Tab-separated table of C-alpha atoms in Angstrom:
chain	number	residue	atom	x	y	z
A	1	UNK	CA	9.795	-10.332	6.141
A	2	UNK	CA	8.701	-7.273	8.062
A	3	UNK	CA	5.163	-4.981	6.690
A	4	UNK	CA	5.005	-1.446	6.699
A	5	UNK	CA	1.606	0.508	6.410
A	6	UNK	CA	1.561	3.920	5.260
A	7	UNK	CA	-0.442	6.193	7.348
A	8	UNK	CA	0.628	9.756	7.066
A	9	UNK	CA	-0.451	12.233	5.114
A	10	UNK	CA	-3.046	15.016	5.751
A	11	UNK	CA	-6.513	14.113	4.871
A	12	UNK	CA	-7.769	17.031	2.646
A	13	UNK	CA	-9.727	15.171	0.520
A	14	UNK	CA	-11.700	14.342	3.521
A	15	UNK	CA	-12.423	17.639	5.720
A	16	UNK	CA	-13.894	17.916	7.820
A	17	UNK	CA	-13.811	14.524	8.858
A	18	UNK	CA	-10.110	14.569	9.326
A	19	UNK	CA	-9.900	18.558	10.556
A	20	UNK	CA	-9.266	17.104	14.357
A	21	UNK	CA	-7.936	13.279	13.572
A	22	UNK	CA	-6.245	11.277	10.813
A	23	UNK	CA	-8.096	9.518	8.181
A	24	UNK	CA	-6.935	5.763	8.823
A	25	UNK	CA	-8.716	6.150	11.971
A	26	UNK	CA	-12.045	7.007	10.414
A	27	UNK	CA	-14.650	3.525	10.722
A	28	UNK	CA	-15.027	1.309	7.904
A	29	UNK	CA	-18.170	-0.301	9.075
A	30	UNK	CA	-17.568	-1.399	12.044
A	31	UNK	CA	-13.705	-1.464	12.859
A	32	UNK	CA	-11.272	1.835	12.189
A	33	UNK	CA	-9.787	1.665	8.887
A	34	UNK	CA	-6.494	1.206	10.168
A	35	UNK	CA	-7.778	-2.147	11.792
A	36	UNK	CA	-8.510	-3.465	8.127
A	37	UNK	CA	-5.242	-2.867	7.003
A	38	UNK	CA	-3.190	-4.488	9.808
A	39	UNK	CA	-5.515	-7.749	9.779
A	40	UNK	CA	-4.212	-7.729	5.824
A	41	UNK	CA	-0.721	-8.012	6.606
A	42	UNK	CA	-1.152	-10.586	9.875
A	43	UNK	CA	-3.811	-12.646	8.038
A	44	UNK	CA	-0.699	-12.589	5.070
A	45	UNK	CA	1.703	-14.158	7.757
A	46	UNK	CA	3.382	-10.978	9.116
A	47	UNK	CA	3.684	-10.580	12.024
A	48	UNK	CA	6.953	-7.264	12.372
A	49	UNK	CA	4.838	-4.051	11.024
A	50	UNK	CA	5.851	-0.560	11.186
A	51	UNK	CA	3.713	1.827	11.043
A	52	UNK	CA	4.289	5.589	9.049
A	53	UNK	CA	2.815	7.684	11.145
A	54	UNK	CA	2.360	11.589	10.767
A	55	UNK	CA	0.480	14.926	11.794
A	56	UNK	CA	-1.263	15.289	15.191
A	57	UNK	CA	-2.800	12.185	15.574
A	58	UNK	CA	0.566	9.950	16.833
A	59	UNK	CA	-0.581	9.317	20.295
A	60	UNK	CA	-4.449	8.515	19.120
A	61	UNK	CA	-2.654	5.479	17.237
A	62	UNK	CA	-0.288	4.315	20.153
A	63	UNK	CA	-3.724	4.658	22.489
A	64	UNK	CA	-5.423	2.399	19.805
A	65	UNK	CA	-2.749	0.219	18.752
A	66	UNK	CA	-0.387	-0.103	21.845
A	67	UNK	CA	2.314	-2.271	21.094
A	68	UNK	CA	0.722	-4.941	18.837
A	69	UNK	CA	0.228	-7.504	21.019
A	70	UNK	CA	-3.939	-7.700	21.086
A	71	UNK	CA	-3.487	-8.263	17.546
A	72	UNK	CA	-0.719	-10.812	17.873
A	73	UNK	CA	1.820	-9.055	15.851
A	74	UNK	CA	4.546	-6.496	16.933
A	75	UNK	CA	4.472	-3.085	16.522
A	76	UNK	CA	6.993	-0.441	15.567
A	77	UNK	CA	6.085	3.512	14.942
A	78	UNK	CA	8.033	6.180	12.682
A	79	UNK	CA	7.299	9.912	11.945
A	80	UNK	CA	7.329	11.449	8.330
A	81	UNK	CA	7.007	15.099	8.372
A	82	UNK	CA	4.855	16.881	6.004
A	83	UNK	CA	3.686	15.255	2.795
A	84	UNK	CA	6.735	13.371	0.981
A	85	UNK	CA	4.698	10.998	-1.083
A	86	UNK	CA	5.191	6.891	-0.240
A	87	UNK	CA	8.474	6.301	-1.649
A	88	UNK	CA	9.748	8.878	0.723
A	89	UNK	CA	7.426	7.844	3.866
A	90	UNK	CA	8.950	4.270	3.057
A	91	UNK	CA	12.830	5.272	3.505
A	92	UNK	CA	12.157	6.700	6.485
A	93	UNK	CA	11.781	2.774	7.897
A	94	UNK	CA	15.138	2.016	6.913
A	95	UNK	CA	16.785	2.067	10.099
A	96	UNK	CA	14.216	-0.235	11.043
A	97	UNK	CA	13.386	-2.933	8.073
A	98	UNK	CA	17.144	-2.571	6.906
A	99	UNK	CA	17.905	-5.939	5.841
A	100	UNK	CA	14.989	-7.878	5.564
A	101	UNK	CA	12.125	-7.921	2.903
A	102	UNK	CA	9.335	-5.823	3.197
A	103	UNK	CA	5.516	-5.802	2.445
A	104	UNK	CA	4.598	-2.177	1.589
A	105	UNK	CA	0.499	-1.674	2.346
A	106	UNK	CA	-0.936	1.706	2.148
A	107	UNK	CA	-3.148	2.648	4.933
A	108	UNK	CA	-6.415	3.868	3.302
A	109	UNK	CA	-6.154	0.509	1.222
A	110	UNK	CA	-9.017	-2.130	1.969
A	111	UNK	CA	-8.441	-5.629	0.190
A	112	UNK	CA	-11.019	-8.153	0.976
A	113	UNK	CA	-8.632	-11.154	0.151
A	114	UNK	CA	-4.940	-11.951	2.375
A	115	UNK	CA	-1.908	-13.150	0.779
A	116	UNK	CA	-0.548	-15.618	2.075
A	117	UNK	CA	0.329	-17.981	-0.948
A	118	UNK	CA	1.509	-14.638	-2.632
A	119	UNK	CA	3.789	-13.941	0.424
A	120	UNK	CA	5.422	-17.545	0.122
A	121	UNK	CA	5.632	-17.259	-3.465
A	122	UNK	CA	7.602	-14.006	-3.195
A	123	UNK	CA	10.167	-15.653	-0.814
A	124	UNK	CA	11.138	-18.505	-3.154
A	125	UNK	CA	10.828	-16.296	-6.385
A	126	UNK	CA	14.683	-16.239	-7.658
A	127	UNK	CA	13.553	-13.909	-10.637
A	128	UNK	CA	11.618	-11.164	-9.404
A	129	UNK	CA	12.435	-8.398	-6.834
A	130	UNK	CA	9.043	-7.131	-6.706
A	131	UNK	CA	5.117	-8.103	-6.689
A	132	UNK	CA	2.817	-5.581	-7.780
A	133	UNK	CA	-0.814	-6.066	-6.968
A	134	UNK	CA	-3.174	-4.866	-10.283
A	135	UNK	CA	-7.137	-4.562	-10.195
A	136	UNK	CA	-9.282	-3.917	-13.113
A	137	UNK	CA	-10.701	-0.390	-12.528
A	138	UNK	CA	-13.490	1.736	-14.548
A	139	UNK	CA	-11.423	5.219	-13.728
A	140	UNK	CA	-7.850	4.342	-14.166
A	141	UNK	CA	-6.673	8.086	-14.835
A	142	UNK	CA	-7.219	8.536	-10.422
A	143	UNK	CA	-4.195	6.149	-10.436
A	144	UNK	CA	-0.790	4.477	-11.226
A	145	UNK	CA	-1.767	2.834	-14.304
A	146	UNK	CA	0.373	-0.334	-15.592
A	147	UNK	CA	1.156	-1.243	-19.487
A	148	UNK	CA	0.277	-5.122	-19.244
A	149	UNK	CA	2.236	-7.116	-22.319
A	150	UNK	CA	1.831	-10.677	-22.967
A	151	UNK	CA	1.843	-13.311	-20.057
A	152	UNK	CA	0.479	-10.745	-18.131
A	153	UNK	CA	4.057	-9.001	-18.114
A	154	UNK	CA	3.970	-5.081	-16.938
A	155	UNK	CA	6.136	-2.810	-19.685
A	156	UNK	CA	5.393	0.728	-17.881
A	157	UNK	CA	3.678	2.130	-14.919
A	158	UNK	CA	2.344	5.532	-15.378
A	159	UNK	CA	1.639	8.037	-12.908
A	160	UNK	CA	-2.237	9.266	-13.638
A	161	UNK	CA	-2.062	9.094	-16.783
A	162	UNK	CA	-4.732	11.218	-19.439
A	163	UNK	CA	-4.506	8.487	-21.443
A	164	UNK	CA	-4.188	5.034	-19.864
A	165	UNK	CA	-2.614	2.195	-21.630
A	166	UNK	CA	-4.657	-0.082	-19.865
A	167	UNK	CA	-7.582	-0.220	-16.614
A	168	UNK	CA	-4.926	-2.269	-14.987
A	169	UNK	CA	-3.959	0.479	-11.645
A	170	UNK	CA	-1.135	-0.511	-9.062
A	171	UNK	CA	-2.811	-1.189	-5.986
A	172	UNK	CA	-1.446	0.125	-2.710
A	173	UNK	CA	0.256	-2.935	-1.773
A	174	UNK	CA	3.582	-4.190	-2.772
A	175	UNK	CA	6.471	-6.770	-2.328
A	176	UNK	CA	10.147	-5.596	-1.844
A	177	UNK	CA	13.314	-7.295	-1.473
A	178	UNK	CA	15.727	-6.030	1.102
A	179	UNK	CA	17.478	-3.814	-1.812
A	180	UNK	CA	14.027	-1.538	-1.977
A	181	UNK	CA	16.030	1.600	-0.112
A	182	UNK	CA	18.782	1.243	-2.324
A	183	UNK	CA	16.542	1.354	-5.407
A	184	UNK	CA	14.563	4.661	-3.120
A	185	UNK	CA	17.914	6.591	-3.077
A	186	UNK	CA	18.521	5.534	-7.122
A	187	UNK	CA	15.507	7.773	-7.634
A	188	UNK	CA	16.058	10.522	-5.156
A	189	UNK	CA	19.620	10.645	-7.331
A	190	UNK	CA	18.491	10.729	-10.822
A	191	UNK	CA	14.965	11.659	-10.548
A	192	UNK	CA	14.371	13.485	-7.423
A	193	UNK	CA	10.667	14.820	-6.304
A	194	UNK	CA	7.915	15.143	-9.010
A	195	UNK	CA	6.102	18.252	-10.081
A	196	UNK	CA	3.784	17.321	-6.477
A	197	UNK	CA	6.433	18.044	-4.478
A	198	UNK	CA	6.226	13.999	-3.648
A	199	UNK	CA	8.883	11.291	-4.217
A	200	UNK	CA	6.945	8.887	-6.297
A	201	UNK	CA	6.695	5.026	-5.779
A	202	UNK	CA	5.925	4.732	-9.490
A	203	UNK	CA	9.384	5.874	-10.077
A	204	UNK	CA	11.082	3.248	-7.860
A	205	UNK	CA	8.400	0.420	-9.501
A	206	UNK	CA	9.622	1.545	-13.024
A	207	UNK	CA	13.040	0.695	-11.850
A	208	UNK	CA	11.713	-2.624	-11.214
A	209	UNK	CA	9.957	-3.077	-14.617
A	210	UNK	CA	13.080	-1.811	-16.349
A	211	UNK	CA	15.210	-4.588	-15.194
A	212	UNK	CA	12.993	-7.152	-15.646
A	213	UNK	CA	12.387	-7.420	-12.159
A	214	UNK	CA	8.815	-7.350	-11.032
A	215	UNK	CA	5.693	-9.523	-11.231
A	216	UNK	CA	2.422	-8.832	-11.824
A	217	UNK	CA	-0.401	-10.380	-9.418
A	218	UNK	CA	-3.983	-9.723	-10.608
A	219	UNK	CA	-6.527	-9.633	-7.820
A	220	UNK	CA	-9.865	-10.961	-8.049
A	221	UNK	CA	-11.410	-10.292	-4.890
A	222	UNK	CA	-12.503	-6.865	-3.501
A	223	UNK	CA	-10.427	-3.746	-3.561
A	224	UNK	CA	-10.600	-0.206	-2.733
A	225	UNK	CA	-8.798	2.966	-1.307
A	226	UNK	CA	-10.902	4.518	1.230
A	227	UNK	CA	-9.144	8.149	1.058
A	228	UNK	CA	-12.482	9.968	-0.150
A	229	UNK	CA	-16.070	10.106	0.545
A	230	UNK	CA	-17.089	7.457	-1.624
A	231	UNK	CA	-14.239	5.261	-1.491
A	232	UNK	CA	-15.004	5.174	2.068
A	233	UNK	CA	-18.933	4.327	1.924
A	234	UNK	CA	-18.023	1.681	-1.023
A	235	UNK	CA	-15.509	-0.052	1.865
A	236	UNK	CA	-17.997	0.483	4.486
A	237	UNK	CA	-20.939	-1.434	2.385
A	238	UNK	CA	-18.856	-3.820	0.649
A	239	UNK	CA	-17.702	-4.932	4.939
A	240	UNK	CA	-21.227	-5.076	5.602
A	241	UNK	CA	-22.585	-7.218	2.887
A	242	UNK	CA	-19.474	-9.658	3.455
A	243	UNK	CA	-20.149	-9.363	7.217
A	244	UNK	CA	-24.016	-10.486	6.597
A	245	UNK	CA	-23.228	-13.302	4.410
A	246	UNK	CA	-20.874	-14.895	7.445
């Protein structure tokens, strides 16, 4: 199973900190953010991640990065142009994950728990083509909110929705069998780009949910997206505290 972390985009939300370098390289305490999210997916067991890259800030990530090896994993880079939203940054590591499984981890994500058991789980599962990571949130409408049924079943994911069926939101990481790019190009065929101009990863999970497909995985530790100002702090103090405690 190869990983793939999401780390394109632009950074608005966040000028000027991200006027002269991307966001995912901004600290989160006391590591870049982008650090946090690669020890998720090696601490899971992965050790094959590419990395969506994008803007000016490519060589600032190979300088940091390098090939992988101080981290014990191996690294791979790809370039999205502009702003295509994830399910479009995602095909663009076809040519590379082709084939295999894939772990899906958005870079501005910080999870305090790895997934290891999860990640096994997923490999043996014979029923579902896709895990989707849900966290009890009190502002659901900033996100991709899930309709939760009985068993803890998802009937509908919802793009930021005004009125939320639920404080259940789709966290930034998710589990893909090898037919993911198949199920991308479904959507760039009958659905296309939203009204955002973006190719939406809700409308590839929904694909999922409609065939009975996916699995919902409720997390319990410590989650955030660190792409604003107080996302960021709330990742930065929650690091701390945890740090301290060690």
């Amino acid at each position: 199973m190869k990983g793939v972390i999401l780390a394109g985009g632009t950074g608005s939300r966040m000028l000027p900190l991200t006027k002269v370098t991307n966001k995912h390289l901004l600290p989160v305490y006391d590591e870049p953010m982008i650090f946090k999210v690669l020890k998720t997916l090696k601490n899971s067991g992965i050790k094959e991640i590419v990395i969506v890259l994008g803007g000016e800030s490519v060589g600032d990530f190979v300088r940091l990065l390098g090939d992988g090896s101080e981290f014990g994993v191996k690294l791979m880079y790809v370039y999205q142009k502009g702003a295509g939203g994830i399910a479009q940054a995602l095909s663009l590591t076809a040519p590379v994950v082709k084939g295999d499984d894939v772990a899906v981890i958005l870079g501005d994500n910080i999870f305090e728990d790895a997934f290891k058991r999860e990640l096994e789980e997923f490999k043996l599962d014979k029923s579902n083509d896709c895990y989707l990571f849900l966290k009890e949130v009190p502002d659901p409408k900033r996100f991709g909110v899930a309709e939760v049924g009985d068993k803890g079943k998802i009937l509908s994911i919802v793009e930021k929705p005004e009125k939320p069926k639920s404080n259940y939101c789709v966290t930034g990481l998710y589990f893909y069998r090898k037919d993911i790019f198949d199920r991308i190009q479904n959507v760039i065929d009958k659905i296309g780009y939203s009204n955002r101009g973006e190719l939406e990863i809700t409308d590839v999970n929904n694909l999922y949910v409609k065939d009975g497909k996916v699995k919902a995985v409720f997390l319990k530790g410590f989650w955030s997206d660190a792409g604003k100002f107080e996302t960021l702090l709330k990742s930065s103090n929650f690091i701390k505290s945890k740090n301290q405690k060690q």
